[in-house]
Short mmCIF file of C-alpha atoms in Angstrom, two decimals:
data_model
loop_
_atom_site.label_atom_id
_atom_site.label_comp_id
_atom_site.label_asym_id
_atom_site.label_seq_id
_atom_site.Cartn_x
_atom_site.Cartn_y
_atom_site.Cartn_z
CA UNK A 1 8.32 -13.22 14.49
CA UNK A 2 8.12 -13.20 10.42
CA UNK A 3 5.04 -15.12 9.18
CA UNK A 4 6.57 -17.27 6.24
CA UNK A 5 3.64 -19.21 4.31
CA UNK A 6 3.89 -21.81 1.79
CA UNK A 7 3.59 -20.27 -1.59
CA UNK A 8 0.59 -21.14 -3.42
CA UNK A 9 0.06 -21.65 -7.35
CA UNK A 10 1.14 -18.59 -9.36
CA UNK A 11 -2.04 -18.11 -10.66
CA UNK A 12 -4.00 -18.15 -7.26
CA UNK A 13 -1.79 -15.58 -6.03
CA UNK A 14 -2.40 -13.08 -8.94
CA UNK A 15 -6.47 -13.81 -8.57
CA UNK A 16 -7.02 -14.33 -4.63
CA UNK A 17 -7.86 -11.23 -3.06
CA UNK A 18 -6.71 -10.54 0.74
CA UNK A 19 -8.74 -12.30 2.91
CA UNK A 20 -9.77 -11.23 6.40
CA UNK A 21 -8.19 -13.89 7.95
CA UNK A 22 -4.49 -12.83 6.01
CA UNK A 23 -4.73 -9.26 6.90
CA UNK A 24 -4.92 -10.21 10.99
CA UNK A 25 -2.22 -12.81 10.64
CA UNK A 26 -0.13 -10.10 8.99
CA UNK A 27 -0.67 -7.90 11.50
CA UNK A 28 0.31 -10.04 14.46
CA UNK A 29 3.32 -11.15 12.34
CA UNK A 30 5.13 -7.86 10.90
CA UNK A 31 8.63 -6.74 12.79
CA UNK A 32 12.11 -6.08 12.07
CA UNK A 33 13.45 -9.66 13.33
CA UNK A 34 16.05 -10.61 10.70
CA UNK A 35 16.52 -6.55 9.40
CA UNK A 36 19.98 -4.66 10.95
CA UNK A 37 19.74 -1.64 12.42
CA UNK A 38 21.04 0.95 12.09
CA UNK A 39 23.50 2.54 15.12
CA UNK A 40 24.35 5.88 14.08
CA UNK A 41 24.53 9.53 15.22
CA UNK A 42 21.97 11.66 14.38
CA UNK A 43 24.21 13.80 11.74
CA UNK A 44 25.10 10.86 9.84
CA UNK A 45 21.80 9.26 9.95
CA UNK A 46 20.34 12.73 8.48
CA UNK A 47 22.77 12.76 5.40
CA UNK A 48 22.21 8.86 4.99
CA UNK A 49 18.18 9.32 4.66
CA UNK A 50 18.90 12.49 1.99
CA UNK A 51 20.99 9.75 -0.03
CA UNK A 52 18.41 6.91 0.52
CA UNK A 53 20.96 4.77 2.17
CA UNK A 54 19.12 4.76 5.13
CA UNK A 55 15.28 4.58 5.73
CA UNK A 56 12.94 4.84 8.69
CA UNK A 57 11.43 1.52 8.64
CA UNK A 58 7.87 0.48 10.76
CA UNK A 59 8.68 -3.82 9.91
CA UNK A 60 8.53 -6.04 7.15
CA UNK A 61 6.79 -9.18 6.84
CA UNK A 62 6.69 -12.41 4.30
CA UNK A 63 3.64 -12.88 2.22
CA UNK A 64 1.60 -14.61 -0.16
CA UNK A 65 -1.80 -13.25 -1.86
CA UNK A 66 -1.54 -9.47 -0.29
CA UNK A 67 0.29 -6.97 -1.76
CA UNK A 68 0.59 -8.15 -5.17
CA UNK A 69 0.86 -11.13 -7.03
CA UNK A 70 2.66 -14.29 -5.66
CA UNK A 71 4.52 -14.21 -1.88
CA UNK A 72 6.13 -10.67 -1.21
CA UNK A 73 8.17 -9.29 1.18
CA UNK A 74 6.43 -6.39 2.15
CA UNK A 75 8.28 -3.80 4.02
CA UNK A 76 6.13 -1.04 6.15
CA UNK A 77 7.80 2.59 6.15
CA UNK A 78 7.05 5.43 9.07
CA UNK A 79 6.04 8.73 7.51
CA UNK A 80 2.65 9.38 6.55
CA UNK A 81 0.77 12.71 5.64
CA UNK A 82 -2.91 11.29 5.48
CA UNK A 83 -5.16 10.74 8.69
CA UNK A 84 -7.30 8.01 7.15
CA UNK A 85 -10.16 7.48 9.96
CA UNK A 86 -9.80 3.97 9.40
CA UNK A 87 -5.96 3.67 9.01
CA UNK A 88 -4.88 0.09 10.68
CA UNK A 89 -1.35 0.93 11.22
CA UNK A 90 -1.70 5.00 12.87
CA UNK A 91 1.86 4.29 14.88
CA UNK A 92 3.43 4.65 11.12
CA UNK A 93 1.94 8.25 11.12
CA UNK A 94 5.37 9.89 12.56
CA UNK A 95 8.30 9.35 10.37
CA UNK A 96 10.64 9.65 14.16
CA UNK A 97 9.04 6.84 15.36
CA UNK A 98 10.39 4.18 12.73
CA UNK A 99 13.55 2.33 13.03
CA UNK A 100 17.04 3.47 11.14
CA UNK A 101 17.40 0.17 8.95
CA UNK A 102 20.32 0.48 6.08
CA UNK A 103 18.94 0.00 2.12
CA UNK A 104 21.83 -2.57 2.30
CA UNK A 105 20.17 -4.72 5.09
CA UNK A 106 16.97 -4.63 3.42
CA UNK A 107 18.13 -6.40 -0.14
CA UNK A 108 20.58 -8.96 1.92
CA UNK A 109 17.21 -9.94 3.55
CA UNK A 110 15.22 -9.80 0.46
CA UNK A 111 18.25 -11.70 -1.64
CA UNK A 112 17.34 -15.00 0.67
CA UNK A 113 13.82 -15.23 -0.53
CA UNK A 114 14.93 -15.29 -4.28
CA UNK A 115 14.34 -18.81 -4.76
CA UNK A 116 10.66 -18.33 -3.21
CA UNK A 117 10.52 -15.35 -5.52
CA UNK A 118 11.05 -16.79 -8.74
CA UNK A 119 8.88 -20.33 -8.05
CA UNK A 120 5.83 -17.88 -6.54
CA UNK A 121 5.62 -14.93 -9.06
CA UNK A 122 6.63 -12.81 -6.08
CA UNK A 123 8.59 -10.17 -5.03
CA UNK A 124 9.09 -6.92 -3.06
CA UNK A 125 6.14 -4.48 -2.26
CA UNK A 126 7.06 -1.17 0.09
CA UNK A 127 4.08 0.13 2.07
CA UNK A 128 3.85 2.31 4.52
CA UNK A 129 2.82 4.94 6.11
CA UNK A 130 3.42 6.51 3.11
CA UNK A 131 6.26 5.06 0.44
CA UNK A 132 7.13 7.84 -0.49
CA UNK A 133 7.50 10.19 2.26
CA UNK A 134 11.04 8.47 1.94
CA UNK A 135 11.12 8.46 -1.60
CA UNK A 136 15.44 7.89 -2.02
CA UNK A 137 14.98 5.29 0.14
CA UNK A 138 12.25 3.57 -1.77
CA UNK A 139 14.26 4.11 -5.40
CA UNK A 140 17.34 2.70 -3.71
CA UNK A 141 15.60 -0.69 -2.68
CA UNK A 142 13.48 -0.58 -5.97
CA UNK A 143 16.67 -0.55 -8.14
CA UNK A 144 18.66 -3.38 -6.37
CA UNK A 145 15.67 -5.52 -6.55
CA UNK A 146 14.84 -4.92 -9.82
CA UNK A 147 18.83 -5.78 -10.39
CA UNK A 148 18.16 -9.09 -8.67
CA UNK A 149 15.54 -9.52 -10.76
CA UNK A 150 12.71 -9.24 -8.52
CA UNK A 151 9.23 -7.79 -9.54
CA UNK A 152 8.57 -4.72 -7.54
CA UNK A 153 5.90 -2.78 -6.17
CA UNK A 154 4.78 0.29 -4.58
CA UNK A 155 1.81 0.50 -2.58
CA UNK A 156 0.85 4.47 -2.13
CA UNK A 157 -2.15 6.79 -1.54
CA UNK A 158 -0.29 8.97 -4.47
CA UNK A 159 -0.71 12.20 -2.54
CA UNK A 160 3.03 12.38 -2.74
CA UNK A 161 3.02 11.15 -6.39
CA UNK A 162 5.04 14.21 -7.23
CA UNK A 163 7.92 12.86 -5.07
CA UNK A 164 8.08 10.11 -6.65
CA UNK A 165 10.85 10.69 -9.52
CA UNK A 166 10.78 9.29 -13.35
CA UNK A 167 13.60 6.56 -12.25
CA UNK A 168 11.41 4.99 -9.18
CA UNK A 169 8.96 4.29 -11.85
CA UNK A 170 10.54 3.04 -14.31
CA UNK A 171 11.75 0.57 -12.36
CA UNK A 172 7.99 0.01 -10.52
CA UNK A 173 6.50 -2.90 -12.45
CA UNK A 174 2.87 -2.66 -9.93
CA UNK A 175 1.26 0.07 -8.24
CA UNK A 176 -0.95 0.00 -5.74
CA UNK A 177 -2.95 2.85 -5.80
CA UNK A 178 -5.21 3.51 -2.82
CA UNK A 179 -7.94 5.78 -3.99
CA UNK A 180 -9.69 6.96 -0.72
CA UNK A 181 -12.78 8.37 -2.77
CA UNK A 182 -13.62 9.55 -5.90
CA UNK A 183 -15.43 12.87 -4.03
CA UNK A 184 -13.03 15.49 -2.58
CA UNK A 185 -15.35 16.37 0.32
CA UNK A 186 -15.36 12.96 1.18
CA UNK A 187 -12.07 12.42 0.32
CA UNK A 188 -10.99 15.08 2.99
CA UNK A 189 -13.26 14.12 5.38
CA UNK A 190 -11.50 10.60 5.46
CA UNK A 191 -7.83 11.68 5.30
CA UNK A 192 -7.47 15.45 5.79
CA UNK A 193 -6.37 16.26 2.92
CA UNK A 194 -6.94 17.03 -1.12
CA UNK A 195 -8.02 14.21 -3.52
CA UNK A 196 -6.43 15.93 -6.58
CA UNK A 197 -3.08 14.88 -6.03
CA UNK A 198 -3.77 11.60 -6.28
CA UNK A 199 -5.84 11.63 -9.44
CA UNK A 200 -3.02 13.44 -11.34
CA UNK A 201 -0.22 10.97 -9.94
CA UNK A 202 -2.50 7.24 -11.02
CA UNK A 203 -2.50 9.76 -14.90
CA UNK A 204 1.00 10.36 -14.77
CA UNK A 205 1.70 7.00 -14.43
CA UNK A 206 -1.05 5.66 -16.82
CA UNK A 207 0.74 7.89 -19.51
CA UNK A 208 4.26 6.24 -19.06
CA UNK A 209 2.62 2.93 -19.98
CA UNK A 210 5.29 0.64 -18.59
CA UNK A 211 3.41 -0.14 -14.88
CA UNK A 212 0.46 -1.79 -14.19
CA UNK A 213 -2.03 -0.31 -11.18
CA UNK A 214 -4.47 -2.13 -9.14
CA UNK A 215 -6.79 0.40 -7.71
CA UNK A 216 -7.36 -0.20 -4.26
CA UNK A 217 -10.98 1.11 -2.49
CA UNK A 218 -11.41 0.98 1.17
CA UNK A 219 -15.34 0.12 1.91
CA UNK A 220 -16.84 2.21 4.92
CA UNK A 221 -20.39 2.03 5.50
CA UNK A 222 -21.54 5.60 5.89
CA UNK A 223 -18.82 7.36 4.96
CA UNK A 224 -17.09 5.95 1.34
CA UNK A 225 -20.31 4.04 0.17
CA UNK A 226 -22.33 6.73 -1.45
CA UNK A 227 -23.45 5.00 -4.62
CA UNK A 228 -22.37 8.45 -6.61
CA UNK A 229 -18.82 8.71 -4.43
CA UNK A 230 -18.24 5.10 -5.82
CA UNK A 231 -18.85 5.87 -9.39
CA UNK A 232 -16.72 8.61 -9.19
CA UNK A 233 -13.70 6.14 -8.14
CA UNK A 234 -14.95 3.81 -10.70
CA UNK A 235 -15.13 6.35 -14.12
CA UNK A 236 -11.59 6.80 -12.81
CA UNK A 237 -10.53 3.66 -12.90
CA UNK A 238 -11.81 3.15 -16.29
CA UNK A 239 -10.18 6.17 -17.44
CA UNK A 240 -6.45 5.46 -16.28
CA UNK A 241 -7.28 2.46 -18.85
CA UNK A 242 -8.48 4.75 -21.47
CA UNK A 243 -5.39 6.61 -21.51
CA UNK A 244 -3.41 3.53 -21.82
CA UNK A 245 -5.33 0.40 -22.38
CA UNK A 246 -4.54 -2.66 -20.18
CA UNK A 247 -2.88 -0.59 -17.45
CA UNK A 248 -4.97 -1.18 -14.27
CA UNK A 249 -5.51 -4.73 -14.64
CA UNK A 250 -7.06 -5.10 -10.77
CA UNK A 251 -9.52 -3.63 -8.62
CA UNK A 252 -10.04 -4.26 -4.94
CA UNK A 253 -12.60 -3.23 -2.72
CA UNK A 254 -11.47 -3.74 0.66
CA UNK A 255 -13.97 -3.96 3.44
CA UNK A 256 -14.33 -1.85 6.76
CA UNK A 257 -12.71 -4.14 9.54
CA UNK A 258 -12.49 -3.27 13.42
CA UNK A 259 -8.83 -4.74 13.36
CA UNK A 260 -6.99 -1.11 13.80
CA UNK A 261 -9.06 0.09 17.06
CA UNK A 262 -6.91 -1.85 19.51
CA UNK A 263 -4.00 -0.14 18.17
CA UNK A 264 -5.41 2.87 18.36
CA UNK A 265 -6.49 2.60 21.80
CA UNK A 266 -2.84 1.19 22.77
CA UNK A 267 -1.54 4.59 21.26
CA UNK A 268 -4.02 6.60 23.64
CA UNK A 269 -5.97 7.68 20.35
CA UNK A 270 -9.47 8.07 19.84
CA UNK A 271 -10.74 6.01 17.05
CA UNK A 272 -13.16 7.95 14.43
CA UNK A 273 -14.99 4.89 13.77
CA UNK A 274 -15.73 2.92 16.89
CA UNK A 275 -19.13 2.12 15.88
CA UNK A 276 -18.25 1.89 12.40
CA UNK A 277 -19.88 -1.92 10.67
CA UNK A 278 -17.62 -3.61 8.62
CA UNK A 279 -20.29 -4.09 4.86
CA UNK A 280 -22.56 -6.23 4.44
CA UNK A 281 -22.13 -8.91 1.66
CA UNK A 282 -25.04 -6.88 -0.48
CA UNK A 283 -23.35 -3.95 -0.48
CA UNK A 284 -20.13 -5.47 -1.39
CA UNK A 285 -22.09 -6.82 -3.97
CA UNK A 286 -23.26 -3.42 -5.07
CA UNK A 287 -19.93 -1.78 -4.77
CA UNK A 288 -18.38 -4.74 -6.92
CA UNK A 289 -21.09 -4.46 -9.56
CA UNK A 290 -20.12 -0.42 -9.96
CA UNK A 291 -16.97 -1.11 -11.16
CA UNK A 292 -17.47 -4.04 -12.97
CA UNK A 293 -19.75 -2.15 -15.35
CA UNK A 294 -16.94 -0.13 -16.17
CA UNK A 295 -15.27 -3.34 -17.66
CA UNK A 296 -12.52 -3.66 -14.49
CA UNK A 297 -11.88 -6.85 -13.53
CA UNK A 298 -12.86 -6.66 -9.68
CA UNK A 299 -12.15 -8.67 -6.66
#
């Protein structure tokens, strides 16, 4: 079952931040209904993935006011290299376990929604996982919709920012940059690995001056709310836009939610954060006020 959702004004979609509500429906509704796949040998499913003709795909949903601006088609890629404690989606940690689904099938689904598209602001955002575990896969789709015309986005942690090639982004018009923490302790306490790689990668792209980022800041009560771990993520914000003015035009902190421990549990996993709170509206009001007075515009 696809959730399809009438689109709403163009400028409500660009402003409305994901609401609770739109991140459970989403969940319930993402699958592969609609999406071919894929029945090859092994072999020939190898050489396909090299060229980007073929991608291991999680599901794909329709959209509006998550995952950029106006409805999306958001498609959900296997292959991830962080352990985020809190990660919502941990059966897209094992790139094996996604689907073979053909680039092809992907923009003949995405090439039906082109009226909704253009009347909504919309367009295609890949998630994962991680985007670009599979990054020929991801530059494939990203060219054909930019040749339809669509606006295109990439929603990434940026640890794998150096996979991502010079052509990808210049055909990226948003990214979604999920910056964990601004502290590298912390930072590897809640994904295993370094924060470093994804400070360079939000630069990098800050330098080439022709994509906009919306930071994105997961809020977990005890572990990423440390008033001086938030400034950290906040000073970088503000300096992606002092390196090219304008560039991250969005900032969204997220809040803690229960909503992945089911899925966890289903996998035989033991959630990190059982006990974990989702914040209170105080210290979302906090959190919100430390980037604001960095001059980002914050939802």
């Amino acid at each position: 079952m696809t959730i399809v959702r009438s689109p709403l004004p163009r400028e409500a979609t660009r402003l409305d931040a994901p609401t609770e509500e739109a991140c459970s429906a989403r969940r319930g509704g993402a699958g592969l209904h609609g999406l071919q796949v894929a029945d090859i040998d092994r072999a020939a499913r190898l050489a396909a993935m090299r060229t980007g003709e073929l991608g291991s795909v999680h599901s794909w949903e329709l959209v509006t006011a998550v995952d950029g601006p106006g409805t999306r088609m958001t498609l959900f890629l296997n292959g991830c290299p962080l352990r985020c404690l809190y990660c919502q989606n941990p059966d897209t940690f094992a790139m094996k376990d996604g689907v073979p689904v053909m680039a092809e099938a992907v923009l003949d689904r995405l090439r039906r929604y082109l009226p909704v598209f253009r009347a909504s602001g919309g367009g295609l955002t890949i998630s994962g996982g991680e985007v670009l575990m599979q990054p020929s896969f991801a530059t494939r789709l990203i060219r054909g919709a930019k040749a339809m015309g669509v606006h295109t986005a990439l929603d990434t942690s940026g640890f794998l920012g150096a996979h991502a090639s010079d052509e990808l982004l210049a055909d990226t018009d948003l990214l979604l940059l999920d910056v964990k923490s601004g502290d590298p302790d912390t930072y590897r306490r809640v994904t295993g690995r370094e924060l470093e790689p994804t400070l360079e990668f939000g630069e990098r792209v800050a330098r080439r001056g022709d994509t906009e980022i919306w930071i994105r800041f997961v809020l977990v009560p005890g572990l990423t709310d440390d008033p001086d771990n938030v400034e950290l993520v906040a000073r970088y914000a503000a300096s992606l836009n002092e390196i090219a003015p304008g560039t991250v035009t969005r900032v969204e902190v997220l809040p803690f939610h229960q909503m992945g421990r089911d899925k966890w549990r289903e996998l035989g996993r033991a959630y990190p954060l059982e006990d974990a709170q989702p914040p209170t509206v105080a210290l979302l009001d906090r959190v919100r006020g430390q980037f604001r007075s960095h001059g980002l515009t914050v939802y």
